[in-house]
Amino acid sequence: MIELKSGSELEILRENANILGSILDKVVRRVEPGVTTISLDEYAEELIVKADGKPAFKNYRGYPSSLCTSINEEIVHGIPGERAVDSGDILSLDIGIERKGFFADFATTVTVGEVTGQVQSLVDVTNEALTVGIEQVRPGNRIGDISHAIGSFVEEKGFYVVKEFVGHGIGRNMHEDPQIPNYGEPDTGKRIKGGMVFCIEPMVKMDDKSTVVLDDGWTAVPADGGLSAHFEGMVAATSEGPEVLVRGGS
Ligand code: MF3
Ligand code: CO
C-alpha cells in the first residue's frame, strides 16, 4: 500500500530533506583528490547529529556507516574507509537522516579533479535521467511512467540502467511502497496520487553487465567492471506537479 502524506507530515519531510540537502552540500565541498571516504563519513555523521537527526543508514540491516561512498565502478552501498579518491574518479555519495519520526534519503555523484569526456557524459546522463523521472511524478500517472521515462532515456543515450536496485517510497520508514525500477513499461503499475513521496534513484552503467555484491556484503559493482553513476531525489506528488524536496545534481 502506498501511503499518502498529510500536509503536516509533508512539512516535516520537506524540512528534513532541506537539512539533508545542506549537509550533503557541505560534505561535497570537502571532496578533492586525496580525501579519504571515511573522513567524509565522519563529517556527514557529525553534521547529521548536529541537526538533531540520526544517520538513517547506520546499522540499517547491519550497514556500518552514515554515508555510502561508491567510487568509479561501484554502483551503490560502497562502505567508507581509508581509500582516498584520485583525480579522474567519480564518487557517489548517498546519505540518509531520521528526524522527528521521518526519513530523508538522497544521493549525488561528483567528479574528482579532471575526468574524461565520456565519464562526464555518464554522470550528466544519470543526472538528467533523474530529471526525466521526476517529471513523471504527477497525479494520474503511474509508477511505470517514471520507470519507463528513466529507462528509455538512458538507453537512448547509449548507457545501461542497473536493474537489481530500485527507488522507493519514503516517510516514517526509509523504504516504503512502491518499488520504483529504473526501467519498465509506460501506463503500468500503481496510480500516482497527491501526497505520495518517492525516492527516485537512477543507477547507470557504461557497460551492459549484471550486478554483483563484493565480499564486504554491501558494495555493488558490475560483474566485469565498467563505471557507474547514481543520483537520487526525494519528490512529492502534488496537484501542481512534482515537488522536489531534495535531489542530487540539478
Ligand atoms: N539510498 C539507499 C537506499 O535507498 C541507501 C540505503 S544504504 C543502506 O537503499 F545502507 F542503508 F542500506
Ligand atoms: Co534511497
Short mmCIF file of C-alpha atoms and ligand atoms in Angstrom, two decimals:
data_model
loop_
_atom_site.label_atom_id
_atom_site.label_comp_id
_atom_site.label_asym_id
_atom_site.label_seq_id
_atom_site.Cartn_x
_atom_site.Cartn_y
_atom_site.Cartn_z
CA MET A 1 0.00 0.00 0.00
CA ILE A 2 1.33 3.43 -0.88
CA GLU A 3 0.87 5.92 1.95
CA LEU A 4 -0.44 9.41 1.34
CA LYS A 5 1.24 12.06 3.49
CA SER A 6 -0.78 14.78 5.19
CA GLY A 7 0.19 18.45 4.97
CA SER A 8 1.91 18.38 8.35
CA GLU A 9 3.77 15.16 7.53
CA LEU A 10 4.89 16.66 4.25
CA GLU A 11 6.10 19.71 6.17
CA ILE A 12 8.46 17.55 8.27
CA LEU A 13 9.63 15.60 5.21
CA ARG A 14 10.35 18.90 3.48
CA GLU A 15 12.28 20.23 6.47
CA ASN A 16 14.33 17.03 6.80
CA ALA A 17 15.05 16.99 3.08
CA ASN A 18 16.21 20.60 3.24
CA ILE A 19 18.51 19.91 6.15
CA LEU A 20 19.93 16.83 4.45
CA GLY A 21 20.50 18.88 1.30
CA SER A 22 22.67 21.41 3.12
CA ILE A 23 24.54 18.63 4.91
CA LEU A 24 25.48 16.84 1.69
CA ASP A 25 26.47 20.20 0.15
CA LYS A 26 28.97 20.67 2.92
CA VAL A 27 30.30 17.14 2.52
CA VAL A 28 30.64 17.58 -1.25
CA ARG A 29 32.72 20.73 -0.73
CA ARG A 30 35.33 18.56 1.02
CA VAL A 31 35.74 16.22 -1.94
CA GLU A 32 39.13 16.68 -3.61
CA PRO A 33 41.96 14.40 -4.67
CA GLY A 34 43.47 12.79 -1.57
CA VAL A 35 40.41 12.92 0.67
CA THR A 36 39.51 9.60 2.32
CA THR A 37 35.95 8.34 2.23
CA ILE A 38 36.00 7.70 6.00
CA SER A 39 36.72 11.39 6.64
CA LEU A 40 33.65 12.29 4.56
CA ASP A 41 31.58 9.78 6.52
CA GLU A 42 32.71 11.17 9.87
CA TYR A 43 31.94 14.71 8.77
CA ALA A 44 28.49 13.69 7.48
CA GLU A 45 27.64 11.95 10.73
CA GLU A 46 28.77 14.96 12.77
CA LEU A 47 26.52 17.26 10.71
CA ILE A 48 23.52 14.90 10.94
CA VAL A 49 23.81 14.69 14.72
CA LYS A 50 24.27 18.46 14.98
CA ALA A 51 20.95 18.84 13.12
CA ASP A 52 19.23 16.73 15.81
CA GLY A 53 18.99 13.77 13.48
CA LYS A 54 20.19 10.21 13.38
CA PRO A 55 22.17 8.71 10.48
CA ALA A 56 19.48 6.64 8.77
CA PHE A 57 21.86 4.15 7.16
CA LYS A 58 23.94 3.32 10.23
CA ASN A 59 23.02 -0.15 11.50
CA TYR A 60 20.33 -0.48 8.82
CA ARG A 61 20.49 -4.24 8.21
CA GLY A 62 23.99 -4.07 9.68
CA TYR A 63 25.30 -1.31 7.38
CA PRO A 64 28.27 0.20 9.29
CA SER A 65 28.32 3.87 8.18
CA SER A 66 26.35 7.11 7.81
CA LEU A 67 27.25 7.60 4.15
CA CYS A 68 27.56 5.31 1.17
CA THR A 69 30.67 6.23 -0.83
CA SER A 70 30.78 4.40 -4.16
CA ILE A 71 33.89 5.06 -6.28
CA ASN A 72 34.10 4.57 -10.08
CA GLU A 73 32.71 1.10 -10.94
CA GLU A 74 31.00 0.84 -7.55
CA ILE A 75 27.30 1.35 -8.16
CA VAL A 76 25.85 1.84 -4.68
CA HIS A 77 26.43 0.95 -1.00
CA GLY A 78 30.21 1.44 -1.03
CA ILE A 79 31.44 1.43 2.57
CA PRO A 80 33.61 4.39 3.64
CA GLY A 81 37.20 3.55 4.56
CA GLU A 82 40.82 4.68 4.30
CA ARG A 83 40.77 4.79 0.50
CA ALA A 84 41.42 8.27 -0.87
CA VAL A 85 39.81 9.49 -4.08
CA ASP A 86 42.03 10.49 -7.01
CA SER A 87 41.73 13.00 -9.80
CA GLY A 88 39.70 11.33 -12.56
CA ASP A 89 37.50 9.37 -10.14
CA ILE A 90 33.77 9.69 -9.76
CA LEU A 91 32.25 9.35 -6.32
CA SER A 92 28.64 8.65 -5.48
CA LEU A 93 27.62 9.98 -2.07
CA ASP A 94 24.37 8.62 -0.64
CA ILE A 95 23.07 9.96 2.67
CA GLY A 96 20.05 9.46 4.93
CA ILE A 97 18.65 11.10 8.06
CA GLU A 98 15.94 10.19 10.54
CA ARG A 99 14.48 13.19 12.36
CA LYS A 100 11.16 13.91 14.05
CA GLY A 101 9.99 10.40 13.16
CA PHE A 102 10.55 10.81 9.42
CA PHE A 103 13.30 9.95 6.96
CA ALA A 104 15.10 11.73 4.15
CA ASP A 105 17.43 9.99 1.69
CA PHE A 106 19.18 11.21 -1.44
CA ALA A 107 22.38 10.85 -3.43
CA THR A 108 24.64 12.58 -5.90
CA THR A 109 27.67 11.69 -8.00
CA VAL A 110 30.58 14.10 -8.07
CA THR A 111 33.65 14.17 -10.27
CA VAL A 112 37.07 14.46 -8.64
CA GLY A 113 39.57 16.76 -10.34
CA GLU A 114 39.67 16.24 -14.11
CA VAL A 115 37.59 13.46 -15.66
CA THR A 116 37.38 12.36 -19.30
CA GLY A 117 34.52 13.48 -21.54
CA GLN A 118 33.00 10.02 -21.54
CA VAL A 119 32.96 9.86 -17.76
CA GLN A 120 31.42 13.33 -17.57
CA SER A 121 28.75 12.24 -20.01
CA LEU A 122 27.85 9.16 -17.89
CA VAL A 123 27.42 11.46 -14.89
CA ASP A 124 25.40 14.01 -16.87
CA VAL A 125 23.09 11.38 -18.36
CA THR A 126 22.41 9.89 -14.92
CA ASN A 127 21.60 13.34 -13.53
CA GLU A 128 19.27 14.03 -16.47
CA ALA A 129 17.67 10.60 -16.04
CA LEU A 130 16.65 11.68 -12.54
CA THR A 131 15.16 14.85 -14.01
CA VAL A 132 13.08 12.96 -16.59
CA GLY A 133 11.90 10.54 -13.89
CA ILE A 134 10.87 13.38 -11.57
CA GLU A 135 8.89 14.96 -14.41
CA GLN A 136 6.53 11.95 -14.37
CA VAL A 137 5.59 12.35 -10.67
CA ARG A 138 2.09 13.68 -11.31
CA PRO A 139 -1.29 12.53 -10.00
CA GLY A 140 -2.91 10.35 -12.67
CA ASN A 141 0.39 8.98 -13.98
CA ARG A 142 1.53 5.51 -12.97
CA ILE A 143 4.76 4.22 -11.41
CA GLY A 144 5.67 2.55 -14.73
CA ASP A 145 5.71 6.01 -16.33
CA ILE A 146 8.59 7.02 -14.06
CA SER A 147 10.44 3.76 -14.72
CA HIS A 148 9.91 3.92 -18.47
CA ALA A 149 10.97 7.57 -18.72
CA ILE A 150 14.27 6.81 -16.97
CA GLY A 151 14.99 3.53 -18.77
CA SER A 152 14.23 4.75 -22.26
CA PHE A 153 16.17 7.99 -21.77
CA VAL A 154 19.29 6.13 -20.59
CA GLU A 155 19.06 3.60 -23.39
CA GLU A 156 18.72 6.40 -25.98
CA LYS A 157 21.95 7.89 -24.66
CA GLY A 158 23.77 4.57 -25.10
CA PHE A 159 24.16 3.64 -21.44
CA TYR A 160 22.53 0.91 -19.31
CA VAL A 161 20.37 1.09 -16.19
CA VAL A 162 21.04 -1.09 -13.18
CA LYS A 163 18.09 -3.42 -12.74
CA GLU A 164 18.93 -5.03 -9.41
CA PHE A 165 18.23 -1.93 -7.29
CA VAL A 166 15.17 0.30 -7.25
CA GLY A 167 13.80 3.59 -5.95
CA HIS A 168 11.16 3.58 -3.24
CA GLY A 169 8.54 5.40 -1.23
CA ILE A 170 9.71 7.19 1.92
CA GLY A 171 8.12 8.59 5.09
CA ARG A 172 8.11 7.16 8.60
CA ASN A 173 10.25 4.39 7.07
CA MET A 174 13.25 4.81 4.81
CA HIS A 175 11.87 2.25 2.39
CA GLU A 176 8.14 2.21 1.75
CA ASP A 177 5.95 1.09 -1.12
CA PRO A 178 6.17 1.35 -4.06
CA GLN A 179 9.37 -0.02 -5.54
CA ILE A 180 10.43 2.15 -8.47
CA PRO A 181 12.60 0.30 -11.02
CA ASN A 182 14.69 2.30 -13.47
CA TYR A 183 13.15 0.52 -16.46
CA GLY A 184 9.63 -0.57 -17.34
CA GLU A 185 6.53 -0.09 -19.41
CA PRO A 186 4.52 3.15 -19.53
CA ASP A 187 0.98 3.11 -18.17
CA THR A 188 1.66 0.18 -15.83
CA GLY A 189 1.90 -0.13 -12.05
CA LYS A 190 0.14 1.77 -9.30
CA ARG A 191 -1.54 5.09 -9.98
CA ILE A 192 0.23 8.18 -8.52
CA LYS A 193 -1.83 10.32 -6.14
CA GLY A 194 -1.18 13.68 -4.45
CA GLY A 195 0.58 13.16 -1.11
CA MET A 196 2.79 10.29 -2.26
CA VAL A 197 6.51 10.81 -1.67
CA PHE A 198 9.11 8.92 -3.67
CA CYS A 199 12.86 8.45 -3.77
CA ILE A 200 13.78 8.08 -7.42
CA GLU A 201 17.28 6.77 -7.94
CA PRO A 202 18.68 6.07 -11.40
CA MET A 203 21.86 3.96 -11.35
CA VAL A 204 23.53 3.94 -14.75
CA LYS A 205 26.37 1.81 -16.15
CA MET A 206 28.75 2.32 -19.03
CA ASP A 207 28.52 -1.37 -19.98
CA ASP A 208 25.75 -3.93 -20.13
CA LYS A 209 26.82 -6.07 -17.18
CA SER A 210 24.88 -7.67 -14.37
CA THR A 211 25.48 -6.60 -10.79
CA VAL A 212 27.41 -8.47 -8.11
CA VAL A 213 27.95 -7.66 -4.44
CA LEU A 214 31.52 -7.72 -3.12
CA ASP A 215 32.71 -9.82 -0.16
CA ASP A 216 32.03 -6.93 2.24
CA GLY A 217 28.35 -7.85 1.80
CA TRP A 218 27.37 -4.37 0.53
CA THR A 219 29.37 -2.84 -2.30
CA ALA A 220 27.53 -3.41 -5.58
CA VAL A 221 29.62 -3.45 -8.79
CA PRO A 222 29.06 -4.50 -12.41
CA ALA A 223 30.23 -8.12 -12.89
CA ASP A 224 33.31 -7.24 -15.00
CA GLY A 225 33.84 -3.65 -14.00
CA GLY A 226 32.92 -0.54 -16.00
CA LEU A 227 31.97 2.80 -14.49
CA SER A 228 28.60 3.60 -12.97
CA ALA A 229 26.89 6.70 -11.59
CA HIS A 230 23.97 7.24 -9.21
CA PHE A 231 21.68 10.17 -8.44
CA GLU A 232 18.71 10.13 -6.07
CA GLY A 233 15.98 12.67 -5.38
CA MET A 234 13.03 12.87 -2.99
CA VAL A 235 9.88 14.03 -4.71
CA ALA A 236 6.31 14.66 -3.56
CA ALA A 237 3.37 14.33 -5.96
CA THR A 238 1.10 17.38 -5.75
CA SER A 239 -1.83 18.61 -7.83
CA GLU A 240 0.55 21.21 -9.26
CA GLY A 241 3.02 18.53 -10.32
CA PRO A 242 6.27 17.21 -8.88
CA GLU A 243 7.65 18.98 -5.79
CA VAL A 244 11.35 18.20 -5.45
CA LEU A 245 12.10 18.03 -1.71
CA VAL A 246 15.79 17.44 -2.34
CA ARG A 247 17.85 15.91 -5.12
CA GLY A 248 21.38 15.23 -6.24
CA GLY A 249 22.51 17.18 -9.30
CA SER A 250 20.13 19.63 -10.90
N1 MF3 B 1 19.66 5.30 -0.91
C1 MF3 B 1 19.90 3.94 -0.47
C2 MF3 B 1 18.60 3.17 -0.47
O1 MF3 B 1 17.57 3.73 -0.68
C3 MF3 B 1 20.57 3.95 0.82
C4 MF3 B 1 20.50 2.75 1.65
S1 MF3 B 1 22.05 2.37 2.22
C5 MF3 B 1 21.82 1.33 3.50
O2 MF3 B 1 18.59 1.96 -0.30
F1 MF3 B 1 22.95 1.05 3.95
F2 MF3 B 1 21.13 1.91 4.39
F3 MF3 B 1 21.20 0.26 3.06
CO CO B 2 17.11 5.55 -1.47
#
